[in-house]
CSV table of C-alpha atoms (C1' of nucleotides) in Angstrom, one decimal:
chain,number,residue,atom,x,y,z
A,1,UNK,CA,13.2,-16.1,69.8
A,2,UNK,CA,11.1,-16.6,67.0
A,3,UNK,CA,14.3,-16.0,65.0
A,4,UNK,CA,17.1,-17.0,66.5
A,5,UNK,CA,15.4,-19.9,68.6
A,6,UNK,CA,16.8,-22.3,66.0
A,7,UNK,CA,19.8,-23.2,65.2
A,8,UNK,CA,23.3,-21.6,66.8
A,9,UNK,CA,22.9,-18.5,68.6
A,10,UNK,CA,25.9,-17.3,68.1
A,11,UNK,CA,25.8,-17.9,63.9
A,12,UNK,CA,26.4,-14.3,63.2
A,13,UNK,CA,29.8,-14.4,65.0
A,14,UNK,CA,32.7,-14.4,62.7
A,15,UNK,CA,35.3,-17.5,63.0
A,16,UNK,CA,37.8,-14.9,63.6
A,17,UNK,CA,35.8,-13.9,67.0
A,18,UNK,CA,34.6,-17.0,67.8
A,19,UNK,CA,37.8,-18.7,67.7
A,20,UNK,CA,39.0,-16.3,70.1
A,21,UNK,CA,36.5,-17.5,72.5
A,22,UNK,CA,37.9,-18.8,76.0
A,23,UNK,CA,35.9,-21.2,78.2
A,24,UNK,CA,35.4,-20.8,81.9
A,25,UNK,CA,33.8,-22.6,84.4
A,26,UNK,CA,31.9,-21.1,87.6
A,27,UNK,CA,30.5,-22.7,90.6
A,28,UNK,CA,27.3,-21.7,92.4
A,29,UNK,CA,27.7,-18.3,93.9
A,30,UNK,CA,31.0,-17.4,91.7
A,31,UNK,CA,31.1,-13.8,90.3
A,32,UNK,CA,31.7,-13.6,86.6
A,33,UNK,CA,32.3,-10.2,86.8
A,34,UNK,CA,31.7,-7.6,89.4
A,35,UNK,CA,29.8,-4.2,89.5
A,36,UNK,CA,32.8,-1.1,88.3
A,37,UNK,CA,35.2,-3.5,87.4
A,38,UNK,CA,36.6,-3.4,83.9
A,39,UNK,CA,34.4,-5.1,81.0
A,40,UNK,CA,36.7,-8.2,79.3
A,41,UNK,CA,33.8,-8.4,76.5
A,42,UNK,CA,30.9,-10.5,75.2
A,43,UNK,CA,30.0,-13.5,77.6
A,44,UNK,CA,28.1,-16.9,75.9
A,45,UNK,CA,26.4,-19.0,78.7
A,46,UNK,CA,27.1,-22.4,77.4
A,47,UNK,CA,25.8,-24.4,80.3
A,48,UNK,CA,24.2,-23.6,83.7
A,49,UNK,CA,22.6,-20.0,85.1
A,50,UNK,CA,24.0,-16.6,85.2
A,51,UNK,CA,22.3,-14.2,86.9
A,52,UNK,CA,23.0,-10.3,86.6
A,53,UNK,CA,22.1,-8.4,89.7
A,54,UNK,CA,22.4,-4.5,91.0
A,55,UNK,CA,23.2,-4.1,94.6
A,56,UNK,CA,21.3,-1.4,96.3
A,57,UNK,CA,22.8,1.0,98.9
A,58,UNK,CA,19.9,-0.9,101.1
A,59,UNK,CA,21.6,-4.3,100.5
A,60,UNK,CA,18.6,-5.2,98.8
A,61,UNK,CA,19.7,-7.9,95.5
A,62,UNK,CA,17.1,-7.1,92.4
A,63,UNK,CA,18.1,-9.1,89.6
A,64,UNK,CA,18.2,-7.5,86.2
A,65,UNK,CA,18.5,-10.5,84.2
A,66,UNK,CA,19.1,-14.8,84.3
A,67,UNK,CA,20.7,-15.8,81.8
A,68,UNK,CA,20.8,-19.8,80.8
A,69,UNK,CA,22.6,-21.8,77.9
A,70,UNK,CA,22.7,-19.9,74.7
A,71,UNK,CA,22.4,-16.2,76.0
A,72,UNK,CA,24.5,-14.2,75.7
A,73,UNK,CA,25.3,-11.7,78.9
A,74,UNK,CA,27.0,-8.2,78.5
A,75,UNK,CA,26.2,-7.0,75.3
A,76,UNK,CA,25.8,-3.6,76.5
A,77,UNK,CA,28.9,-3.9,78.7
A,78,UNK,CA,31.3,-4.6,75.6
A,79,UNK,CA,30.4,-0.8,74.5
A,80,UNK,CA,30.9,0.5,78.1
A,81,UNK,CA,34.6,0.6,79.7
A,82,UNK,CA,33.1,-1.0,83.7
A,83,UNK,CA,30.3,-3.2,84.4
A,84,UNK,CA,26.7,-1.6,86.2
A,85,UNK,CA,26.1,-4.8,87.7
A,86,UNK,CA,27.5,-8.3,89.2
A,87,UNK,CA,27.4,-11.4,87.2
A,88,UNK,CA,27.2,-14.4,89.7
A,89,UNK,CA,26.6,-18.3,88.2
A,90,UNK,CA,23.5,-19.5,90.3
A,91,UNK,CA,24.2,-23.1,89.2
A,92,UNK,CA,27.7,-25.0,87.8
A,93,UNK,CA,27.8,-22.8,84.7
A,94,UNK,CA,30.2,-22.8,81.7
A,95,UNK,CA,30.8,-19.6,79.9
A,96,UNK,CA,32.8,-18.5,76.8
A,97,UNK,CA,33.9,-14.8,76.5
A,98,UNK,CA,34.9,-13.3,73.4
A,99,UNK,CA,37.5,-10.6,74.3
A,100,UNK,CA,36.3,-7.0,73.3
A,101,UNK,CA,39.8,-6.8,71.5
A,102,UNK,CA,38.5,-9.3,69.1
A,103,UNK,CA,34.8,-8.3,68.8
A,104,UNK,CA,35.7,-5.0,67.3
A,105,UNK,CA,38.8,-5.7,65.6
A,106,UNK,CA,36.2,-7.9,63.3
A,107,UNK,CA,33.6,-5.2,63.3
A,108,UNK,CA,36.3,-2.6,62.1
A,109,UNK,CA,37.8,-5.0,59.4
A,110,UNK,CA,34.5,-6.6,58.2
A,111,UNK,CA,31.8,-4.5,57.8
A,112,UNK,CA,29.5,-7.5,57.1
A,113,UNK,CA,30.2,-8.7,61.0
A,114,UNK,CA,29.4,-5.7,62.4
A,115,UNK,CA,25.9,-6.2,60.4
A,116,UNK,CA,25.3,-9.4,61.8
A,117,UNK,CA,25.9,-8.4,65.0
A,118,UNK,CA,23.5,-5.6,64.9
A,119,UNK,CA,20.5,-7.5,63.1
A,120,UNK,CA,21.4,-10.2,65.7
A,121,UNK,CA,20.8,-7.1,68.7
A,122,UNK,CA,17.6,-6.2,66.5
A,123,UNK,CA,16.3,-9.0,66.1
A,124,UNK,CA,16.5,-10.3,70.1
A,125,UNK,CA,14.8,-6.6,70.4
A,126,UNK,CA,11.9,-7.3,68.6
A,127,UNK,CA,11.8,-11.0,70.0
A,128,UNK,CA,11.5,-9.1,73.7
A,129,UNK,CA,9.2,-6.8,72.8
A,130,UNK,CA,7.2,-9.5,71.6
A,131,UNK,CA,7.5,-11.2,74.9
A,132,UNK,CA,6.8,-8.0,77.0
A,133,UNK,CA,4.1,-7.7,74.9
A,134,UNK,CA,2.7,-10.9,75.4
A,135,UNK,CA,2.5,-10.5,79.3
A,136,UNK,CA,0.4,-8.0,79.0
A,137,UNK,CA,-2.2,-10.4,78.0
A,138,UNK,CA,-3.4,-11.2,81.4
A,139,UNK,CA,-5.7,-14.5,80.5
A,140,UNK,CA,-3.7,-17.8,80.5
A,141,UNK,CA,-5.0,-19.2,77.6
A,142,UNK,CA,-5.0,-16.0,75.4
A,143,UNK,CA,-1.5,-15.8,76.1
A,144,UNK,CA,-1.2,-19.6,74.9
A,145,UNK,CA,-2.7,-18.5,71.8
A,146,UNK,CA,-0.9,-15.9,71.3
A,147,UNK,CA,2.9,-18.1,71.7
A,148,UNK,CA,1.0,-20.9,69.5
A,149,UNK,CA,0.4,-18.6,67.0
A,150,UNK,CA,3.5,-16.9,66.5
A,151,UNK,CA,5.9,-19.8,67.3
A,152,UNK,CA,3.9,-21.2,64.5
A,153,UNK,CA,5.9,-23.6,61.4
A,154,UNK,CA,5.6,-22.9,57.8
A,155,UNK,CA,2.3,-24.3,58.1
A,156,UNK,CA,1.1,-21.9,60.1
A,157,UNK,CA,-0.2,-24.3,62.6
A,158,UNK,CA,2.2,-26.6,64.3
A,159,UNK,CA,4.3,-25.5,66.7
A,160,UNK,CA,7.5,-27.9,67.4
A,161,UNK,CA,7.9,-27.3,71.4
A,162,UNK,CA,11.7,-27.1,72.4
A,163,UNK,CA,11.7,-28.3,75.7
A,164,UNK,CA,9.8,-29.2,78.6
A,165,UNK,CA,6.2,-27.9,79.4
A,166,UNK,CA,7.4,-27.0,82.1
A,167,UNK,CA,10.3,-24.7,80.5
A,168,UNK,CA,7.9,-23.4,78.4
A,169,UNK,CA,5.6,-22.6,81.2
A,170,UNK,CA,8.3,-20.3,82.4
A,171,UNK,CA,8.5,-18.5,79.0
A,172,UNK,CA,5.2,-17.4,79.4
A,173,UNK,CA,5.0,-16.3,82.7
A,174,UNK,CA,2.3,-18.7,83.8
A,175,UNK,CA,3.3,-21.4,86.8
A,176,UNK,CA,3.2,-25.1,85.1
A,177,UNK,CA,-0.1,-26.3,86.4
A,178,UNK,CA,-1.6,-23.6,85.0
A,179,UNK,CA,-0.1,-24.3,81.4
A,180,UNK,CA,-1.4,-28.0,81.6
A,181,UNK,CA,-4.4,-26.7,82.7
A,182,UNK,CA,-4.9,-24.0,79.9
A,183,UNK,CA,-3.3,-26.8,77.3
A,184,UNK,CA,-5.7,-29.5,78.8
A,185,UNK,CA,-8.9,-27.1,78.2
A,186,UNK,CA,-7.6,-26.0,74.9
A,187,UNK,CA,-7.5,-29.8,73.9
A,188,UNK,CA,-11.1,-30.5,75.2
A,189,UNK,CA,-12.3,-27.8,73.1
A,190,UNK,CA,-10.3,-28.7,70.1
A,191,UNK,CA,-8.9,-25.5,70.0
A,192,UNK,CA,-5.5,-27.0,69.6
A,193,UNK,CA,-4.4,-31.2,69.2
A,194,UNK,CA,-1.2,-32.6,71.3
A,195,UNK,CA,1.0,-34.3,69.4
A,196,UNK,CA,4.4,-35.8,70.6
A,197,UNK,CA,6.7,-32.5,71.2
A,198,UNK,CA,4.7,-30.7,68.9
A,199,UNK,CA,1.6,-28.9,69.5
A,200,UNK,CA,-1.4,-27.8,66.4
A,201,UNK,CA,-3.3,-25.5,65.8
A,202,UNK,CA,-7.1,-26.5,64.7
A,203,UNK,CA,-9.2,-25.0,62.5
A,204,UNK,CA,-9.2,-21.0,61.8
A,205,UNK,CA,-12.0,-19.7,64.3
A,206,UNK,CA,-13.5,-16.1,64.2
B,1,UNK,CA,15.5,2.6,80.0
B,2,UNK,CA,17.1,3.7,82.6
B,3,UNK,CA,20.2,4.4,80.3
B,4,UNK,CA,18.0,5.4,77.3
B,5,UNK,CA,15.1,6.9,79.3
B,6,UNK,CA,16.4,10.3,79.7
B,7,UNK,CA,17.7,12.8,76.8
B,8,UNK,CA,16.8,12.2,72.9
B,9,UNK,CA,16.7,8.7,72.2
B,10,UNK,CA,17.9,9.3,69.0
B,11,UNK,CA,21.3,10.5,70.3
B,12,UNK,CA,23.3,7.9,68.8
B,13,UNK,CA,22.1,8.6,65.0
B,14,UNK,CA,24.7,10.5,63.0
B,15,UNK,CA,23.7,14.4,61.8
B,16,UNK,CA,24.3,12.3,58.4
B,17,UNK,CA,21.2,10.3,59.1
B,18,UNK,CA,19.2,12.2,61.2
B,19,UNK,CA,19.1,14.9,58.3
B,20,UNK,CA,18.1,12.3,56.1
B,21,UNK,CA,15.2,11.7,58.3
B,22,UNK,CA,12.1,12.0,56.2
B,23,UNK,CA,8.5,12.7,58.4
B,24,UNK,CA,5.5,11.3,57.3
B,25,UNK,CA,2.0,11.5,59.2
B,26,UNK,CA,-0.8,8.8,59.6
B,27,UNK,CA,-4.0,8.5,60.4
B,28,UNK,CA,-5.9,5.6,62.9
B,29,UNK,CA,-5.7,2.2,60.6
B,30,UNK,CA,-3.2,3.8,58.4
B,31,UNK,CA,-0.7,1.3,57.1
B,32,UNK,CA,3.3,2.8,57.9
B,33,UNK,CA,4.1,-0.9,55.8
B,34,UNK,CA,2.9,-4.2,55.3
B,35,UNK,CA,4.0,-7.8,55.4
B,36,UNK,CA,6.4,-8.7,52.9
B,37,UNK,CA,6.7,-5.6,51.3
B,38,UNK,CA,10.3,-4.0,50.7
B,39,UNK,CA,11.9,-2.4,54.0
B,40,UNK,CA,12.6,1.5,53.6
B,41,UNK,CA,14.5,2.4,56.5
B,42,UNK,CA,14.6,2.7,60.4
B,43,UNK,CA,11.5,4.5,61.5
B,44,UNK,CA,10.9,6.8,65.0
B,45,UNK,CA,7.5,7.5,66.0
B,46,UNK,CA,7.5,10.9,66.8
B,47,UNK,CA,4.0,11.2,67.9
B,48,UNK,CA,0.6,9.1,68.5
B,49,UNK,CA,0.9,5.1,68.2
B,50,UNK,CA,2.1,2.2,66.2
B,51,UNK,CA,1.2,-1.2,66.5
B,52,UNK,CA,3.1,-4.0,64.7
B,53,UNK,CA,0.8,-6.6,64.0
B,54,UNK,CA,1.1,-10.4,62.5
B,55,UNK,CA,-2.0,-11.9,60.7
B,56,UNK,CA,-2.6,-15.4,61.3
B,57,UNK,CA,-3.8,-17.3,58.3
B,58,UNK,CA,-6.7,-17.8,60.8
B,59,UNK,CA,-7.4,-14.5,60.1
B,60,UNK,CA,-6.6,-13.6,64.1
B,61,UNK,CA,-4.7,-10.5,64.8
B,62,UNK,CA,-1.3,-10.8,66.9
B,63,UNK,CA,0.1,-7.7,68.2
B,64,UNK,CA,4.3,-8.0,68.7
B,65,UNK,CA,4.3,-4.5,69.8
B,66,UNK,CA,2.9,-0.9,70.5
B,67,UNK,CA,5.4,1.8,69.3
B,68,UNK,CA,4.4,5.1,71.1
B,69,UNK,CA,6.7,8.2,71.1
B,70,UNK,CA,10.3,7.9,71.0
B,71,UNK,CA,10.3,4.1,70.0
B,72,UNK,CA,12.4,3.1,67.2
B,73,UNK,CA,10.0,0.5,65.1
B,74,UNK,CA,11.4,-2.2,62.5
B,75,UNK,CA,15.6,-2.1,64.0
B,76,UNK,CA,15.3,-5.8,62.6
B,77,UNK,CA,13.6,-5.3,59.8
B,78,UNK,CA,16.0,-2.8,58.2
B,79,UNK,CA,18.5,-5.7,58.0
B,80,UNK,CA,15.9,-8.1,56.0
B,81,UNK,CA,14.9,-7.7,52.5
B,82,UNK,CA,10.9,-7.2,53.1
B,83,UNK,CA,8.8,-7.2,56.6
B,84,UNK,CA,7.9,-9.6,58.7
B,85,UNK,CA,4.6,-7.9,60.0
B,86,UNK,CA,2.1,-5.0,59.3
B,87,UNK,CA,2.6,-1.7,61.2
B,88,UNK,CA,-0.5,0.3,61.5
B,89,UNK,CA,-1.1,3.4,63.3
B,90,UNK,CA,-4.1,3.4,66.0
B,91,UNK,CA,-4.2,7.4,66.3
B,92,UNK,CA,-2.9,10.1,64.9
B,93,UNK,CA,1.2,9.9,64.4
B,94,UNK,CA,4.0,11.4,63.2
B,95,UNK,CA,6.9,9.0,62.1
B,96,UNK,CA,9.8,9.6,61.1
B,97,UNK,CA,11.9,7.3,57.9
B,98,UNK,CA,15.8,7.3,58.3
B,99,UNK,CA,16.6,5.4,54.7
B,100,UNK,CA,18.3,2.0,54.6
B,101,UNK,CA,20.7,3.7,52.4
B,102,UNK,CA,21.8,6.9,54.7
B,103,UNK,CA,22.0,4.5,57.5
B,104,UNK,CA,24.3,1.7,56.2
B,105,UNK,CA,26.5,4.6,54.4
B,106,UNK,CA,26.7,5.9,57.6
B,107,UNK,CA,27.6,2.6,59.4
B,108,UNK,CA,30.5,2.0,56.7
B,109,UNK,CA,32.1,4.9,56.5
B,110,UNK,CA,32.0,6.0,60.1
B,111,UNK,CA,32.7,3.0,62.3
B,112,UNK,CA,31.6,5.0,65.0
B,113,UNK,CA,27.8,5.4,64.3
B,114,UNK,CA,28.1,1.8,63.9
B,115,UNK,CA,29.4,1.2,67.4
B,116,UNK,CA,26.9,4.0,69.0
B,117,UNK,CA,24.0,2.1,67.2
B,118,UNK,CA,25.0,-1.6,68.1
B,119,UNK,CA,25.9,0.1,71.7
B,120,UNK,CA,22.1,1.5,71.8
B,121,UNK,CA,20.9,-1.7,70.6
B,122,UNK,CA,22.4,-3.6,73.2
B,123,UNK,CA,21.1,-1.0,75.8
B,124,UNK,CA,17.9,-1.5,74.4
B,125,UNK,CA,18.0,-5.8,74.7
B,126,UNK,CA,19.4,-5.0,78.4
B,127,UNK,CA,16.9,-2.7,79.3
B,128,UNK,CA,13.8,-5.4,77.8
B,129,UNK,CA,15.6,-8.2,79.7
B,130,UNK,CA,14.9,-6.4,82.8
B,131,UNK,CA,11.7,-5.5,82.4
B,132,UNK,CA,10.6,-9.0,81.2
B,133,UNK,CA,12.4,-9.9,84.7
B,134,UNK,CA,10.0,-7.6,86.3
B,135,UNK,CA,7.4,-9.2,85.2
B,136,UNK,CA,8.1,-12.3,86.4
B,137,UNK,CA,7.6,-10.8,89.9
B,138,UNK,CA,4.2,-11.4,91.5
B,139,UNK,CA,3.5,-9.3,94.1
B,140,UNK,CA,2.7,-5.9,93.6
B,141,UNK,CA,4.6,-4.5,96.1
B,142,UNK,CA,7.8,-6.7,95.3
B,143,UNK,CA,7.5,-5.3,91.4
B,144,UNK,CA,7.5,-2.0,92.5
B,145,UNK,CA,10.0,-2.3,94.2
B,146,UNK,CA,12.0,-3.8,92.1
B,147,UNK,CA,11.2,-0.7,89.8
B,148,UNK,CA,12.3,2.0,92.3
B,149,UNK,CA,15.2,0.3,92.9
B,150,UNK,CA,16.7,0.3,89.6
B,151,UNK,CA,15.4,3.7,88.8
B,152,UNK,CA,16.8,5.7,91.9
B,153,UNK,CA,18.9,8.5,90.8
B,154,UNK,CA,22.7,9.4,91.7
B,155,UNK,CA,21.5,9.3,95.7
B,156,UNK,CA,20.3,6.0,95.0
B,157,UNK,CA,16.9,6.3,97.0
B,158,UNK,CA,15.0,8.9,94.6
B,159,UNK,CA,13.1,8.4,92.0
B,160,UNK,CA,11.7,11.0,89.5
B,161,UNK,CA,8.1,10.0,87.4
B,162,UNK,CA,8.3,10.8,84.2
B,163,UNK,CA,4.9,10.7,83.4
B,164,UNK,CA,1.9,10.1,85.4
B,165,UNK,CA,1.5,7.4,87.6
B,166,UNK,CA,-1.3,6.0,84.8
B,167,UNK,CA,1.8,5.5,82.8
B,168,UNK,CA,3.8,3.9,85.2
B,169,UNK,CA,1.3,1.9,86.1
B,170,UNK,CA,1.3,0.4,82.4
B,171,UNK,CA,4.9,0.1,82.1
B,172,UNK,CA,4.6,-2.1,85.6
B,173,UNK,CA,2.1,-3.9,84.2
B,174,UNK,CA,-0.5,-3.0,87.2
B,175,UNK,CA,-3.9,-1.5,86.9
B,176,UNK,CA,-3.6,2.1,88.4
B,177,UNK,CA,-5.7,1.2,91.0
B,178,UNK,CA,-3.3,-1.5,92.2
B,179,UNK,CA,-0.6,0.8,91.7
B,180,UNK,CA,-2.3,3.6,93.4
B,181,UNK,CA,-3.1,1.1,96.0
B,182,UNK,CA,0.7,-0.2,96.6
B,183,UNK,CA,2.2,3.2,96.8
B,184,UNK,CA,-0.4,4.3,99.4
B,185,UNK,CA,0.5,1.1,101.2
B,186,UNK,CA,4.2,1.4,100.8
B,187,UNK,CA,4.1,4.9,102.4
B,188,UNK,CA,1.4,3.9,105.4
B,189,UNK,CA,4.5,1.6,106.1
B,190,UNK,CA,7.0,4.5,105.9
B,191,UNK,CA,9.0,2.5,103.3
B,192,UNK,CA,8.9,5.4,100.5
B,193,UNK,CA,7.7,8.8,100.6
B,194,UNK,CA,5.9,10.3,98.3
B,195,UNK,CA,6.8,13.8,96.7
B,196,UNK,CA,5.8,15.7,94.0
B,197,UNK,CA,6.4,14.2,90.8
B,198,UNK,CA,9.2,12.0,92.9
B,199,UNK,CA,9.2,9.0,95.8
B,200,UNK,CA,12.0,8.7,98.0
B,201,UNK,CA,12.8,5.1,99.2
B,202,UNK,CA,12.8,5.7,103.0
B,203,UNK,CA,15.8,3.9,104.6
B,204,UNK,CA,17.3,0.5,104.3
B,205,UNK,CA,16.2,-2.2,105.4
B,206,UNK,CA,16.7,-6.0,106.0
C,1,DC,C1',-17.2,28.0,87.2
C,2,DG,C1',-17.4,23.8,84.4
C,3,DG,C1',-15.2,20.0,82.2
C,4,DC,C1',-11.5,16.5,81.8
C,5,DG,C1',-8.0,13.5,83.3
C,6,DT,C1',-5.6,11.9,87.2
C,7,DT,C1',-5.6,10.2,91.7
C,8,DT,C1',-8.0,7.6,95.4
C,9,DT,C1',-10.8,4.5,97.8
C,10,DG,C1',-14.6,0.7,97.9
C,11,DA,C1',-16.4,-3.8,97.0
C,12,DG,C1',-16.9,-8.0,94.5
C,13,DA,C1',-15.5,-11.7,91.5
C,14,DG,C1',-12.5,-14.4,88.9
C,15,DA,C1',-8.2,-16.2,87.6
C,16,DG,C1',-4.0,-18.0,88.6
C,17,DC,C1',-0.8,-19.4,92.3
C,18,DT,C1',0.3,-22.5,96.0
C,19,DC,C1',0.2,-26.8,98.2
C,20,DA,C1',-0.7,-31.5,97.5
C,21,DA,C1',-1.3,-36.0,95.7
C,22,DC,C1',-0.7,-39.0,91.9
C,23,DA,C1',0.5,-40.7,87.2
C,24,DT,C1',4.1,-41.4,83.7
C,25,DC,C1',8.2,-42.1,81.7
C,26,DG,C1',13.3,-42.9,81.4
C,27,DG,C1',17.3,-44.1,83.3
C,28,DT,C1',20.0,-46.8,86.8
C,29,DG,C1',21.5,-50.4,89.4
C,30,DG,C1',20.9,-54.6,91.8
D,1,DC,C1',14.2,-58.2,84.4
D,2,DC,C1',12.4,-55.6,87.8
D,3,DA,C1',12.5,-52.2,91.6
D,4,DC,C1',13.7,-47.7,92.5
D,5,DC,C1',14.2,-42.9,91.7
D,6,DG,C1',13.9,-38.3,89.9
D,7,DA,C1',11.8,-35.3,86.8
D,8,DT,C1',8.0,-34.3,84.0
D,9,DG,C1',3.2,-34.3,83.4
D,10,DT,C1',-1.7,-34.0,85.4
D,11,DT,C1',-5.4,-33.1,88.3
D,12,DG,C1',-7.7,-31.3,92.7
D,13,DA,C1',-9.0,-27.7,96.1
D,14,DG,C1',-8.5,-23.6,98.5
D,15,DC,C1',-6.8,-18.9,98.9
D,16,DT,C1',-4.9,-14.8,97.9
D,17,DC,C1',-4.3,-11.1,95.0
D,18,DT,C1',-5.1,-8.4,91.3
D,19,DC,C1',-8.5,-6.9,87.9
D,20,DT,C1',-12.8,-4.9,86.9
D,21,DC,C1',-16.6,-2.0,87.7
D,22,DA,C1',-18.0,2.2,90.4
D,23,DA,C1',-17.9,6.4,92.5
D,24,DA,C1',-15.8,10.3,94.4
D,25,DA,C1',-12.1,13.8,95.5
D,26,DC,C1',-8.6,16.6,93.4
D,27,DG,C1',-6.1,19.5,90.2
D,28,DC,C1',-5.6,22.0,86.1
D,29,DC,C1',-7.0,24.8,82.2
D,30,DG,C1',-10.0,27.3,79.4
DNA sequence: CGGCGTTTTGAGAGAGCTCAACATCGGTGG
DNA sequence: CCACCGATGTTGAGCTCTCTCAAAACGCCG
């Protein structure tokens, strides 16, 4: 996140793959791809929500994953030869899919592609283990503290928000009253200072 | 985890790189590397604990993760010139160093290491993704849930606990008294059934 | 038999969630 | 230009649920 927040995404694809990207739109409740069915290859989202779900034997729907502009679905499924889940759009989606063919035809010819793709896969590791991490920290504002502090600039202490509050609440796992709240109290103790979109940190403590 | 839980987790590395593997032992607040040092290699911690840790220039400690047996640390770090974080040991551990060089020899002269690494990467993201999903689930009972159902075996309905239910309980992100609690209150209501070292999800329902 | 860690059950308190009302800010259209 | 509307942002109050602290039963191993 931290990492590949800015700028494109998909930077580490080569033209020759992305070029070879088709578009394709979805309505609600549309499968992208179902459960045993043959894997076409890498999926972007470009616009809307994609969820990926597992059907029990019970009927029961648990969702493995929602995906929303700029993820990227099915990594894992490009290396396998069926999906192990459904792909249904939840909203009016767009989605680009670069063809397996193409993927590793680059990887195979340029070694340097097949890098970037892995330190792209690395790094979104290390950006969810991050996040897991951070949900273990049960107290609303220490886990403020600790996105503030990592999402940190090159100043250490300003932190450019990307979106909404609200969006932002959702990233951390906290419902959006309690993020205002937590922001609020952070304010009132000058622990942090609200500026327009951006958010900074005051003065070391401890 | 459900594709990587079971067998090695280092199945994918070439003999080529696994023999290059190079052990090294630590001690509680031992350093395995610091910030902006040069990156060796891909490490495996083979025993004991390894937390990666940011400074802030506050002086506060962030934690990004805690490596414990079988964890790969620093997968994005081996693609980046020095490290982005300090990894110290909190107990006594074993890791293990596979070299930049074996690795990336490996990955260009045998496109297929490449592939099984990028594959296991990818299982890796997929597996995160649906544990940071999990955690967006409130209720106890629904996150367990959630957890037996994607962990069920071939039958679909049984589950087998790797390690104690202390463990799973961390993984869940529950105390083990609320998971303790849940499972006691899942069985009172004859939705599972508990055996040993296993819980069957009783039948469907809905 | 005597620890030690896991598994259970109990009770209380706190923190965040939910529901609800309201303010604010852009954008839209009359 | 202003009224309207929807989404974001903000604050209030109650409630539920999990966490924490405690204590005890259980199982395993030396």
């Amino acid at each position: 996140m931290q990492d590949s927040g800015q700028g494109q995404r998909g930077d580490w694809l080569p033209p020759s793959v992305r070029d070879a990207g088709v578009n394709r739109a979805l309505g609600p409740g549309d499968f992208l791809f179902r459960v045993d069915t043959p894997t076409a290859g890498l999926f972007e989202v470009i616009k809307g929500r994609i969820k990926l779900v597992r059907i029990a034997p019970s009927g029961r729907e648990t969702i493995l994953y929602t995906a929303s502009a700029g993820d990227f679905v099915a990594e894992a499924s490009s290396f396998s030869p069926t999906y192990h889940c459904d792909a249904v759009a939840t909203t009016d989606s767009v989605v680009r899919l670069y063809p397996k063919r193409s993927l590793f035809a680059a990887f195979r010819e340029n070694p340097e592609a097949a890098q970037a793709f892995m330190g792209m896969l690395a790094r979104e590791v290390m950006s969810l283990r991050t996040r897991l991490e951070q949900r273990n920290i049960h107290a609303a504002r220490d886990r403020v503290r600790h996105y503030l502090t990592l999402n940190a600039g090159a100043d250490g202490r300003t932190v450019i928000l990307s979106g909404t509050l609200k969006d932002l609440a959702g990233e951390l796992g906290l419902s959006h009253e309690a993020l205002y709240r937590t922001l609020a109290d952070m304010a009132a103790d000058a622990e942090i200072e609200r500026l327009d979109g951006k958010i900074r940190l005051k003065s070391p403590d401890v």
